[in-house]
Short mmCIF file of C-alpha atoms in Angstrom, two decimals:
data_model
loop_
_atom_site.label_atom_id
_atom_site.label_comp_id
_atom_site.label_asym_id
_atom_site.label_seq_id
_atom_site.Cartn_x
_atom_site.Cartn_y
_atom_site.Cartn_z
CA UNK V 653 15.24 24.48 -30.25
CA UNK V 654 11.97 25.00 -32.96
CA UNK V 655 11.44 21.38 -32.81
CA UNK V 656 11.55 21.11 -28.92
CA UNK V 657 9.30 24.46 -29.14
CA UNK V 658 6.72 22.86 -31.63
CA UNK V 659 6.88 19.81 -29.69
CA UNK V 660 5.80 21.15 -26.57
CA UNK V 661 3.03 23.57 -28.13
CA UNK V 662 1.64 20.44 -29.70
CA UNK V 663 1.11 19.02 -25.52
CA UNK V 664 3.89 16.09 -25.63
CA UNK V 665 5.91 18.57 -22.54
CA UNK V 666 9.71 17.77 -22.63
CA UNK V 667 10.79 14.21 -21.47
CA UNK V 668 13.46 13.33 -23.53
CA UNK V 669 13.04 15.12 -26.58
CA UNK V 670 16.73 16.84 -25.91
CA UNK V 671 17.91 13.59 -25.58
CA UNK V 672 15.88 12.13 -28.63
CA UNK V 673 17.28 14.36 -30.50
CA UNK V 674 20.98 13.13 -29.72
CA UNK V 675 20.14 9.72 -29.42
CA UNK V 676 19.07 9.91 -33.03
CA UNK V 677 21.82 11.95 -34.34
CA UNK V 678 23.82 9.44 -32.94
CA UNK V 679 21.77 6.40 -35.01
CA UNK V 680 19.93 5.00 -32.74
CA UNK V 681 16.36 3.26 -33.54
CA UNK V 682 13.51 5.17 -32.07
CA UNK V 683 11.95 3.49 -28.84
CA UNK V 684 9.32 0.63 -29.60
CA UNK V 685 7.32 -2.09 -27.95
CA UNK V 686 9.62 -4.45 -26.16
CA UNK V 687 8.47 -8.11 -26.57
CA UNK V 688 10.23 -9.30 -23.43
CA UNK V 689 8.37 -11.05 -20.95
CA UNK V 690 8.95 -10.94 -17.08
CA UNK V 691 12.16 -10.22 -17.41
CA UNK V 692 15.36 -10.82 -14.95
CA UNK V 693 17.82 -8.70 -16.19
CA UNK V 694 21.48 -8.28 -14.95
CA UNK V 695 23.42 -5.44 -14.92
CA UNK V 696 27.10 -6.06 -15.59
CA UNK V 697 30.20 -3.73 -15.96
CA UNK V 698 32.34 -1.17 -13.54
CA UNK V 699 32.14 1.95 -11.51
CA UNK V 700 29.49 3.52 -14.36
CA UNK V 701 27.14 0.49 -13.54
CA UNK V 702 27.95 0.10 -10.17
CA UNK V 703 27.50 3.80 -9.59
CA UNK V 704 28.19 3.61 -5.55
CA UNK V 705 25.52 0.72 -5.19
CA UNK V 706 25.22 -0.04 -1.85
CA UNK V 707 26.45 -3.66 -2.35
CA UNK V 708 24.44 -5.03 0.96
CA UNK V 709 21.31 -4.68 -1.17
CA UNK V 710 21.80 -7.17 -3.84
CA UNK V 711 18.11 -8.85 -3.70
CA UNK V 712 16.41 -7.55 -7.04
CA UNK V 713 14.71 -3.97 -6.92
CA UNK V 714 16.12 -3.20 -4.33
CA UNK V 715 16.47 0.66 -4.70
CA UNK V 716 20.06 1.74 -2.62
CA UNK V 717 21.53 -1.73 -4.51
CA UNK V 718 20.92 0.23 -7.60
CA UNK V 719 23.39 2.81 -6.97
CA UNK V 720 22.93 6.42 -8.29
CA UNK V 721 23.82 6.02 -12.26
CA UNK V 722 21.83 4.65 -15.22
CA UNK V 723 20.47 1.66 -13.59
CA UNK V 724 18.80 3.35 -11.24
CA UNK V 725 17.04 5.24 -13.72
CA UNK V 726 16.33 2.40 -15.91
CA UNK V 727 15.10 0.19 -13.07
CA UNK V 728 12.92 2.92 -11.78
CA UNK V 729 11.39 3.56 -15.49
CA UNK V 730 11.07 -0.29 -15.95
CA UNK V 731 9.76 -0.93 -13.25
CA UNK V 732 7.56 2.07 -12.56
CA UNK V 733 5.98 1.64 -16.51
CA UNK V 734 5.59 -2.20 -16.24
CA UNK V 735 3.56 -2.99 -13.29
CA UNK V 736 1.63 -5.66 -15.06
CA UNK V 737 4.71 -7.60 -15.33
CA UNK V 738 6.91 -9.96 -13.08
CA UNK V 739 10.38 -7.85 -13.80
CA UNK V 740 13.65 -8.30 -11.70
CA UNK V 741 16.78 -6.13 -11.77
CA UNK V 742 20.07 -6.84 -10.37
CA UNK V 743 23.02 -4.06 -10.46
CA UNK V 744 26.36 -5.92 -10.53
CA UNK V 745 28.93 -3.49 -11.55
CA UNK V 746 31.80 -3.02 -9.41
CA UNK V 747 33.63 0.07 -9.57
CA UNK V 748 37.60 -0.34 -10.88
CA UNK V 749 36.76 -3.51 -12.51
CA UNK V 750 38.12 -5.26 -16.13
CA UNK V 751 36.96 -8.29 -18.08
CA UNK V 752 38.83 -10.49 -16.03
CA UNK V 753 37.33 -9.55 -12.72
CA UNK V 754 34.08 -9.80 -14.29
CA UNK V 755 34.81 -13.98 -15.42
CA UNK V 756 36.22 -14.55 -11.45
CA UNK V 757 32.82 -13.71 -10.45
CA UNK V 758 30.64 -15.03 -12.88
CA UNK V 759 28.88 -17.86 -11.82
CA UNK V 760 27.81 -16.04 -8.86
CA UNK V 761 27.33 -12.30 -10.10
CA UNK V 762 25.81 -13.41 -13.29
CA UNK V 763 25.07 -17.28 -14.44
CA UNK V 764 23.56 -18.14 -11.28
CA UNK V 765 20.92 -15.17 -11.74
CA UNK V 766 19.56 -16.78 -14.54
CA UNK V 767 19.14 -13.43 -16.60
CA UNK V 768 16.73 -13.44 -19.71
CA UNK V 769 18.40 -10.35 -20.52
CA UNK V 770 21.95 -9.25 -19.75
CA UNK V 771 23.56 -5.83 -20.40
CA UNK V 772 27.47 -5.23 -20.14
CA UNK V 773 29.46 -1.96 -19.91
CA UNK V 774 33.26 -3.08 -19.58
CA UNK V 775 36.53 -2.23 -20.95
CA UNK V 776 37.20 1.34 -19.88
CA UNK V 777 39.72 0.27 -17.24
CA UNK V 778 40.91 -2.35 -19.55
CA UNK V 779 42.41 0.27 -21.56
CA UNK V 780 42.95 2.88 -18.35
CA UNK V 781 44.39 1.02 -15.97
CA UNK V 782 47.18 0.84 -18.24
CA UNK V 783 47.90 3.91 -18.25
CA UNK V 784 47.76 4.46 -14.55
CA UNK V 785 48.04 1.53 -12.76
CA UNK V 786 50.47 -0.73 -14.47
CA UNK V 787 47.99 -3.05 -15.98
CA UNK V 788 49.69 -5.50 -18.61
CA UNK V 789 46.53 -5.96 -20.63
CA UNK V 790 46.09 -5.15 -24.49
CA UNK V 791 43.14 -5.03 -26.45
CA UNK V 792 44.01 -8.58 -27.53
CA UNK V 793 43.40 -9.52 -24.09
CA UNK V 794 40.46 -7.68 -23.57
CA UNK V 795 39.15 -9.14 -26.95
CA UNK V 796 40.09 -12.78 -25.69
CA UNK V 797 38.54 -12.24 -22.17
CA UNK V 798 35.52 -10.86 -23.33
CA UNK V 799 34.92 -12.94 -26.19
CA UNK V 800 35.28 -15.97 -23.73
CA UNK V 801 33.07 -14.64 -21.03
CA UNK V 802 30.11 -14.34 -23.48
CA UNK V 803 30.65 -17.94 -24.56
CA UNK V 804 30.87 -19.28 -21.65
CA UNK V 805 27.42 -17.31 -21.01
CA UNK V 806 25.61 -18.16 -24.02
CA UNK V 807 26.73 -21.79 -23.34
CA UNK V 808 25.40 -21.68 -19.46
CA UNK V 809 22.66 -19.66 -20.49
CA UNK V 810 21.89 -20.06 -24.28
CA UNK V 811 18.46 -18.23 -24.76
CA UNK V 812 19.54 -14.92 -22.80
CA UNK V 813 19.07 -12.25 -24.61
CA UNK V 814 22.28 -9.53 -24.46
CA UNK V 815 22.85 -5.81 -24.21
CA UNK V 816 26.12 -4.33 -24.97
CA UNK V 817 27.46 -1.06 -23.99
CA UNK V 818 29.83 0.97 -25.89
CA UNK V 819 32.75 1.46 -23.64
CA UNK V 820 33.44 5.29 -24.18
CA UNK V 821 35.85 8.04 -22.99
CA UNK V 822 34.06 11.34 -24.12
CA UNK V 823 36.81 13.75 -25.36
CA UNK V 824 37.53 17.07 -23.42
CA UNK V 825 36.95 14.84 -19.90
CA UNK V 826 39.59 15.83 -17.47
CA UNK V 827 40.99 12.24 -17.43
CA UNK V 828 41.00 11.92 -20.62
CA UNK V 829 44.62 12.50 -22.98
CA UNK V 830 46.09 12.11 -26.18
CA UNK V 831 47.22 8.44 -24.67
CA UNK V 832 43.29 7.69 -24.94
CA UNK V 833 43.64 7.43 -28.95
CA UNK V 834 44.14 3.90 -28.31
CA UNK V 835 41.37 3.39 -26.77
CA UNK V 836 39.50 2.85 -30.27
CA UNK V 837 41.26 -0.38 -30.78
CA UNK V 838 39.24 -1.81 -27.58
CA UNK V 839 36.20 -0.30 -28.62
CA UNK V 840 36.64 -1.83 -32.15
CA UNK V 841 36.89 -5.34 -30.38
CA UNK V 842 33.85 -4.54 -28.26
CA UNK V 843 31.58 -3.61 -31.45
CA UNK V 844 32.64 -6.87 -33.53
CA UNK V 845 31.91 -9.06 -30.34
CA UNK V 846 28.76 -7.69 -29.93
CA UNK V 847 28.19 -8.09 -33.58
CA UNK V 848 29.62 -11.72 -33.93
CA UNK V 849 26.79 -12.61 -30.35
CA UNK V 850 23.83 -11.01 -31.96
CA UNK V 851 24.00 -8.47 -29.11
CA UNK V 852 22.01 -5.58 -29.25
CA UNK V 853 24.74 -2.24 -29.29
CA UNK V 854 23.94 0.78 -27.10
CA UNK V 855 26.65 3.24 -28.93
CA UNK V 856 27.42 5.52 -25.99
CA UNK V 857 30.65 6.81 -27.36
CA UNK V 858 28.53 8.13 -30.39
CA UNK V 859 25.56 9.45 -28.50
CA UNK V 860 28.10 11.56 -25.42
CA UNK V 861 30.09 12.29 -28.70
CA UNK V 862 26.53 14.31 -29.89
CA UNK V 863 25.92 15.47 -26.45
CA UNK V 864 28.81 18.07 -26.70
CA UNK V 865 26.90 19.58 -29.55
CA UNK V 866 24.34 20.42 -26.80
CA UNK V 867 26.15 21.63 -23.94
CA UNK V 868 30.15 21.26 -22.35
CA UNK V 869 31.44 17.58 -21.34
CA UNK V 870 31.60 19.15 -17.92
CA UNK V 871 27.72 18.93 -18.36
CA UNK V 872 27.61 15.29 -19.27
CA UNK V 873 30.45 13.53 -18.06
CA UNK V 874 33.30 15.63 -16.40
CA UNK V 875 36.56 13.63 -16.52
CA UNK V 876 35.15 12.05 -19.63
CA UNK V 877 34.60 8.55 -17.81
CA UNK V 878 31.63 8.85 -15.29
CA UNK V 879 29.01 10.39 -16.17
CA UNK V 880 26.90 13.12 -14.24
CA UNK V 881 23.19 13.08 -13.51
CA UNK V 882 22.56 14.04 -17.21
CA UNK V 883 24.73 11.78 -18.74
CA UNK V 884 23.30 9.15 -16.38
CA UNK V 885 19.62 10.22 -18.43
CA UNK V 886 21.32 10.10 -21.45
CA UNK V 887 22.12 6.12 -20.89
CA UNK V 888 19.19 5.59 -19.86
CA UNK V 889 17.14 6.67 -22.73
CA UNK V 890 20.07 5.05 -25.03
CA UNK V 891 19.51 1.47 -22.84
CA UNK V 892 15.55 1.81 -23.00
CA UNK V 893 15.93 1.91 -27.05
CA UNK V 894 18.20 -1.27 -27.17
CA UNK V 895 16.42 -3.13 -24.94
CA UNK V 896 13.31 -2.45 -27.11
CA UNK V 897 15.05 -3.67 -29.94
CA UNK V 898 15.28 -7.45 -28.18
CA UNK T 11 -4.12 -3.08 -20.82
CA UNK T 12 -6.26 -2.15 -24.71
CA UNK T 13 -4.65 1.25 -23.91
CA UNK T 14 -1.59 0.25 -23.35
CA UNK T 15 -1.37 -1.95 -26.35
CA UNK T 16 -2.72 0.61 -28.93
CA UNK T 17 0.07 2.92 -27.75
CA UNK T 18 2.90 0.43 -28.14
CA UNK T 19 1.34 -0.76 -31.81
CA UNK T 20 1.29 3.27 -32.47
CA UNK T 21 5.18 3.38 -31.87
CA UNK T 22 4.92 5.54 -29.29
CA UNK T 23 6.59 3.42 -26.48
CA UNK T 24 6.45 2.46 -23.15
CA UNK T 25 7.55 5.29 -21.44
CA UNK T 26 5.36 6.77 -18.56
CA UNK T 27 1.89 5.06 -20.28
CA UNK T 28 1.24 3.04 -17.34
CA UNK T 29 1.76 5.73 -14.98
CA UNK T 30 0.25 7.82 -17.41
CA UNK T 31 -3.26 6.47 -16.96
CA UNK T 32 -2.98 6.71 -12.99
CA UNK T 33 -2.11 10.28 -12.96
CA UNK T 34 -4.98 10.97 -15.45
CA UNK T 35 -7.35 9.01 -13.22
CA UNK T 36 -5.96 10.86 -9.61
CA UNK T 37 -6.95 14.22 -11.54
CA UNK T 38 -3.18 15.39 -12.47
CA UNK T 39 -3.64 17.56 -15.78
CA UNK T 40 -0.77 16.43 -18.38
CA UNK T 41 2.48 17.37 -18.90
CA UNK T 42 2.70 20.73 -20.41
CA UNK T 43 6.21 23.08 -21.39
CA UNK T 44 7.26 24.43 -18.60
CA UNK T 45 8.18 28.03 -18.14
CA UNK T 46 10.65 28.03 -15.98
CA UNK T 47 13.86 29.66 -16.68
CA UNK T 48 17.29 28.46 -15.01
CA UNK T 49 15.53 27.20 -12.09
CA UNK T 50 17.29 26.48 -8.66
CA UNK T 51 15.52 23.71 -7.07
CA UNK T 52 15.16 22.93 -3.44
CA UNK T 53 13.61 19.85 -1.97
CA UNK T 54 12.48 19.51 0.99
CA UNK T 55 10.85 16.71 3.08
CA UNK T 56 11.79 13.95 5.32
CA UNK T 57 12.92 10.24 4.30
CA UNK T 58 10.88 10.08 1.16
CA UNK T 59 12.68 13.01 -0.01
CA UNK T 60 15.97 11.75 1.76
CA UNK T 61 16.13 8.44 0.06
CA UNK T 62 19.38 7.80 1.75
CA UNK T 63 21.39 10.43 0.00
CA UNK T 64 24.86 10.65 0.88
CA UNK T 65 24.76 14.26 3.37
CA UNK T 66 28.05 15.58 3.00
CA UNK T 67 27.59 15.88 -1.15
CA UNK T 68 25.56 18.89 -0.49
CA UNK T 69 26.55 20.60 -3.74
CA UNK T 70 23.86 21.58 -6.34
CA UNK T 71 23.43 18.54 -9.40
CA UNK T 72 25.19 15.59 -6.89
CA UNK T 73 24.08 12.19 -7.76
CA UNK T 74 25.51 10.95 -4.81
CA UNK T 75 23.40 13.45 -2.89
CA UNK T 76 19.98 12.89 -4.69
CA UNK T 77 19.32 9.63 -2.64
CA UNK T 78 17.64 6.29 -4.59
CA UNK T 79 14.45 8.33 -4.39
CA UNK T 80 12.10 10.48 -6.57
CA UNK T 81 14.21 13.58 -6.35
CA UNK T 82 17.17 11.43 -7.80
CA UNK T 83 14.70 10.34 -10.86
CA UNK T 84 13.52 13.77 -11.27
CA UNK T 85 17.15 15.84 -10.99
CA UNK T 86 18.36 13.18 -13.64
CA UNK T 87 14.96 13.97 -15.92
CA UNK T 88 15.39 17.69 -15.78
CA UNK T 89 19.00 17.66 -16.14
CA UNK T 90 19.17 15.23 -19.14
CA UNK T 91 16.38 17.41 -20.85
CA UNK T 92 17.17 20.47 -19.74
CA UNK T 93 21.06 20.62 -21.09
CA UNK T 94 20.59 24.29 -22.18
CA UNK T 95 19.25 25.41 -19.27
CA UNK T 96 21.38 26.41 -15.85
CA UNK T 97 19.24 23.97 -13.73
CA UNK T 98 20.42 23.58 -10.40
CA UNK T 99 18.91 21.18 -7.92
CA UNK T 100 19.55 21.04 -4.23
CA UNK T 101 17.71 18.00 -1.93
CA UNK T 102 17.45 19.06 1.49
CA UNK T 103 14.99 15.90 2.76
CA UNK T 104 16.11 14.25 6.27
CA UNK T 105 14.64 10.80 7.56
CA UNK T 106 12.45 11.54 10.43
CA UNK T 107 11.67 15.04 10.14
CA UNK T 108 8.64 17.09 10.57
CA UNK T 109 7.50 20.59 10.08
CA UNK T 110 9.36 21.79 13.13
CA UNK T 111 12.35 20.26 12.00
CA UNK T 112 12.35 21.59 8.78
CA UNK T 113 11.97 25.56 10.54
CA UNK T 114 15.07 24.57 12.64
CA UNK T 115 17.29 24.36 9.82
CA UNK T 116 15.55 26.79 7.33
CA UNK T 117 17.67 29.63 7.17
CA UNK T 118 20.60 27.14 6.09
CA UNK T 119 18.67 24.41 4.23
CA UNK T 120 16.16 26.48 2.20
CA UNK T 121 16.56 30.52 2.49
CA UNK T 122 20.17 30.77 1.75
CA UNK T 123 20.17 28.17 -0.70
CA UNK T 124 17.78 30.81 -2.49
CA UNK T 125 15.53 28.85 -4.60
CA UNK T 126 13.23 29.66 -7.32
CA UNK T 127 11.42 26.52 -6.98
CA UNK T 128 10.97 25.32 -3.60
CA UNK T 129 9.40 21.86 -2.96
CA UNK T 130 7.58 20.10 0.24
CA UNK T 131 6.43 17.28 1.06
CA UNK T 132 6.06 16.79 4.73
CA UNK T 133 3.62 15.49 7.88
CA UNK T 134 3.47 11.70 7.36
CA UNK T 135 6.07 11.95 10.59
CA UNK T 136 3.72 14.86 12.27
CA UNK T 137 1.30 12.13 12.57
CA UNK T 138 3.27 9.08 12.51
CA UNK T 139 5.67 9.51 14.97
CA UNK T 140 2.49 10.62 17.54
CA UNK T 141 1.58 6.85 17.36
CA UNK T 142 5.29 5.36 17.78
CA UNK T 143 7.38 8.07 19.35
CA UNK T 144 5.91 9.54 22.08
CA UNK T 145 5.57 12.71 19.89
CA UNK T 146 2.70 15.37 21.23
CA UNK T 147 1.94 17.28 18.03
CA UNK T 148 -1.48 17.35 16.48
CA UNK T 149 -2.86 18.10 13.03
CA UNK T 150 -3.31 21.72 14.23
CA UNK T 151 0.51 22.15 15.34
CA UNK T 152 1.10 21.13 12.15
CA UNK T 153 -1.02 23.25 9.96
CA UNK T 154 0.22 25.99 12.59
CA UNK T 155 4.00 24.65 12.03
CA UNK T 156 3.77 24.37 8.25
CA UNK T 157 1.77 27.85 7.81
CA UNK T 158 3.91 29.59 9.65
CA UNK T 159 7.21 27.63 7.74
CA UNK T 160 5.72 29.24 4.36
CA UNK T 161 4.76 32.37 5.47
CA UNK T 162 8.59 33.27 6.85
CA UNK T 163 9.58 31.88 3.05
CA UNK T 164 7.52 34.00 1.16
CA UNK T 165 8.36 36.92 2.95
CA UNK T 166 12.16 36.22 2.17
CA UNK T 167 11.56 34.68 -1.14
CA UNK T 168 8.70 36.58 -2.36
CA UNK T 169 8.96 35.26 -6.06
CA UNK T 170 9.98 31.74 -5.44
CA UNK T 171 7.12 29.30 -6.52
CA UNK T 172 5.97 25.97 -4.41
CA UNK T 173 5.23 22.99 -5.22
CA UNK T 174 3.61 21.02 -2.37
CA UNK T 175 3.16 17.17 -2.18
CA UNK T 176 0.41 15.53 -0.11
CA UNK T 177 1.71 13.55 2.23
CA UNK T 178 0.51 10.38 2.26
CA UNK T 179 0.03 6.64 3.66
CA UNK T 180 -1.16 3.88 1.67
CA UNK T 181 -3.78 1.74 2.39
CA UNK T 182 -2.66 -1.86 2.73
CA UNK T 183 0.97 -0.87 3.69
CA UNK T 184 2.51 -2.82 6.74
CA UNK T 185 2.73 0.19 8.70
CA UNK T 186 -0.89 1.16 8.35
CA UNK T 187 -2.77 0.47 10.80
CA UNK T 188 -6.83 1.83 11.68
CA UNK T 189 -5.43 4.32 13.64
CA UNK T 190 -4.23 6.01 10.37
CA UNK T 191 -7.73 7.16 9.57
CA UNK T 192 -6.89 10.00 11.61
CA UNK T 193 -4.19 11.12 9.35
CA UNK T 194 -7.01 12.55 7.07
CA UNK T 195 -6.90 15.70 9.03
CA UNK T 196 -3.09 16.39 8.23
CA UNK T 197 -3.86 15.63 4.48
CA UNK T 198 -6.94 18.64 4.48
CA UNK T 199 -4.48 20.78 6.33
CA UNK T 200 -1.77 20.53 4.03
CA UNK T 201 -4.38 21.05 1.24
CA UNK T 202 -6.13 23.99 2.41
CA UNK T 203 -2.32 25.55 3.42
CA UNK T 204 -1.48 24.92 -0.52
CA UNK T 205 -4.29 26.36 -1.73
CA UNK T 206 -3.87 29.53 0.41
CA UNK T 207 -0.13 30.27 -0.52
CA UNK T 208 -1.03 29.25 -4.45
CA UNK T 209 1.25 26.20 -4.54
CA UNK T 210 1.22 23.15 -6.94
CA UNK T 211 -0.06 20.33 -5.55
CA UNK T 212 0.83 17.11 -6.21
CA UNK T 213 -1.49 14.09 -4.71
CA UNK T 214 0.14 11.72 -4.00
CA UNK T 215 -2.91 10.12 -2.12
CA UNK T 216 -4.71 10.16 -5.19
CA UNK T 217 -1.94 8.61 -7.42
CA UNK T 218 -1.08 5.41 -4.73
CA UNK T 219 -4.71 4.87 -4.38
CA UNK T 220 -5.22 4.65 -8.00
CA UNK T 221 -1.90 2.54 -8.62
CA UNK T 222 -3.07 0.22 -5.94
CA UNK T 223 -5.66 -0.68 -9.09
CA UNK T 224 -2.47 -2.13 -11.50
CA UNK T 225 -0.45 -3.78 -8.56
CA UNK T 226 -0.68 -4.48 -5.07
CA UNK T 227 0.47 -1.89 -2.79
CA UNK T 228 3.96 -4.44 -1.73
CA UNK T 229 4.93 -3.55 -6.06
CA UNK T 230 4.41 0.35 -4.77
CA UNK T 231 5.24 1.30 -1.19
CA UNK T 232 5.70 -1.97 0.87
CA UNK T 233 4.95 0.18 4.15
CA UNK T 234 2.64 2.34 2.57
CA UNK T 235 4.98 5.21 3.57
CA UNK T 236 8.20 4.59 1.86
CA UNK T 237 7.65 4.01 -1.88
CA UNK T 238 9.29 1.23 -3.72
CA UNK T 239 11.58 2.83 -7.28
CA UNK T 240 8.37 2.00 -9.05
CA UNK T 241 6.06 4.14 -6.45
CA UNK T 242 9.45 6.58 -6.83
CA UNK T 243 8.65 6.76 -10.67
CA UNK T 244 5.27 7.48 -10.05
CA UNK T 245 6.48 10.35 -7.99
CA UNK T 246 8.55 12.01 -10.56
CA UNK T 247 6.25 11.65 -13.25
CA UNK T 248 3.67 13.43 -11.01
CA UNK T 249 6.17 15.65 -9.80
CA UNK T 250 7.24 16.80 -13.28
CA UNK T 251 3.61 17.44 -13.81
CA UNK T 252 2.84 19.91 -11.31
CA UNK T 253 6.36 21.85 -12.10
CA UNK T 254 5.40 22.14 -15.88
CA UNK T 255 2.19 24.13 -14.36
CA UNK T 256 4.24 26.62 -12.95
#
């Protein structure tokens, strides 16, 4: 609270200095000049990317196509901050959807897009639709999948430049039980893929993890898996500092 | 372009630095701490408020309900700075209305909802729909109409404070046609109605006819009355202006 106080007495008002704060604590590098150039970039991953999209709109910057989560925000603040430049955005998240579903649609939801920059968010149904919905996977599988998916991608498309999300289940979340211990094991897998591509890691388990320090996880992501309008900001700020990193 | 590029050598990011300049240039005065406590927000407006938000998720802090729009970006900014704050936001916009609209549903869709912070933007349709629909108002039903709207509020709300947007049509737009020059005389009357009941104003004009100097007006509001998510940011970054003057 004194160093949001002294920031705003010293005229720099409040955008994102609540979630600075928390982004740092969680170990992110502080935002810097992105050297990316025109950039198409893809948004990949489930029903936090897709975020109720309306799926009609799938032309880039296209506003309802963006859906009501973190890519809206990020396309907005792209695209509202970078006029000078030629960028496109595509949200292709589906809601429900696991690494496989993302490979069966690919070539058309992703490789044919030609991204310079790609972000994923998968594997939270990977692990939950195990639970619920008698999904055979393991982490093994999601490992395999994924692991194959960005080969396949770096082969088709060897310069893009990649984003990976932390999958995350934030603790406290209504959907979210003792059964979700296991869930490390699949976020293990994700961090040494995105490691062993030269990905650039947006930790959101770490950073909702220092959210609770600032308010409930009713505040930033009720049943622990979607997140609200704040947790939506959160991500946003989180993907802005990655992508600055490329 | 020097600008920007001294600020991204300086660290301090992209962030709002394009947009930036264009609100300094319309006049906007910057960002300063806001002293608003546990604000309940209401927007009002037609589809630029709107923004296709889904109408039966009503509730205070709905994404779903926010629409793809500026409200949407600014809910998510206050809410994801704001964490310990009880900041609830309500939009109220609907596609196609005007000021008499708005009075029809007041009671339910401002009064009761009792907010501290009430926002308007509204009378692009006042003149608009004069031209396309047959519709008999003038500029002096609607200074009448609106006058009248925020005198009934501030005799209910006495406290609340207002933030009024200039409604606005930008030049270029494929809508806008010579005719529009007559819209002028909505603009003054809005302004002179905003300086009478003390409100924040937020100019809108201004800001899309400076932005129309960094990209064409197709990259800000294709019909010069609908903005584009990068005309949207502009909106909320303007918008969070005038609200940290309150």
């Amino acid at each position: 609270m004194d160093r949001r106080r002294f920031l705003h007495r010293n005229g720099l008002g409040l955008v994102g200095l609540w979630s600075a704060s928390i982004l740092d604590r969680a170990g992110m590098p502080p935002r810097s000049a992105s050297q990316i150039k025109n950039p198409v970039i893809v948004f990949q991953g489930d029903s936090i990317t897709d975020a109720h999209r309306d799926k009609a709109r799938y032309y880039a910057n296209d506003a309802r196509g963006m859906g009501n989560g973190y890519v809206m925000l990020t396309a907005a603040e792209l695209l509202g901050t970078e006029a000078a430049q030629d960028v496109k955005i595509y949200n292709r998240g589906i809601s429900g959807h696991k690494v496989f579903q993302l490979a069966n649609r690919w070539d058309i939801d992703c490789l044919s897009l030609k991204p310079t920059v790609l972000s994923i968010l998968i594997g939270v149904n990977d692990f939950w639709h195990t639970l619920d919905w008698n999904y055979d996977g393991t982490a093994k599988v999601y490992e395999r999948d994924l692991r194959a998916l960005l080969q396949r991608t770096k082969e088709e498309l060897p310069d893009v430049k990649l984003i990976m999300g932390m999958p995350f289940a934030v603790k406290g979340g209504t959907a979210i039980t003792s059964k979700w211990d296991a869930f490390t094991a699949y976020q293990d897998a994700c961090q040494e893929i995105a490691l062993d591509f030269n990905a650039a890691i947006v930790p959101y388990q770490r950073i909702f993890d220092e959210a609770l320090d600032e308010a409930p996880v009713s505040y930033w992501c009720p049943d622990g898996v979607h997140p609200s309008m704040a947790g939506a900001y959160l991500m946003k700020e989180a993907w802005m500092r990655a992508y600055s990193t490329l």
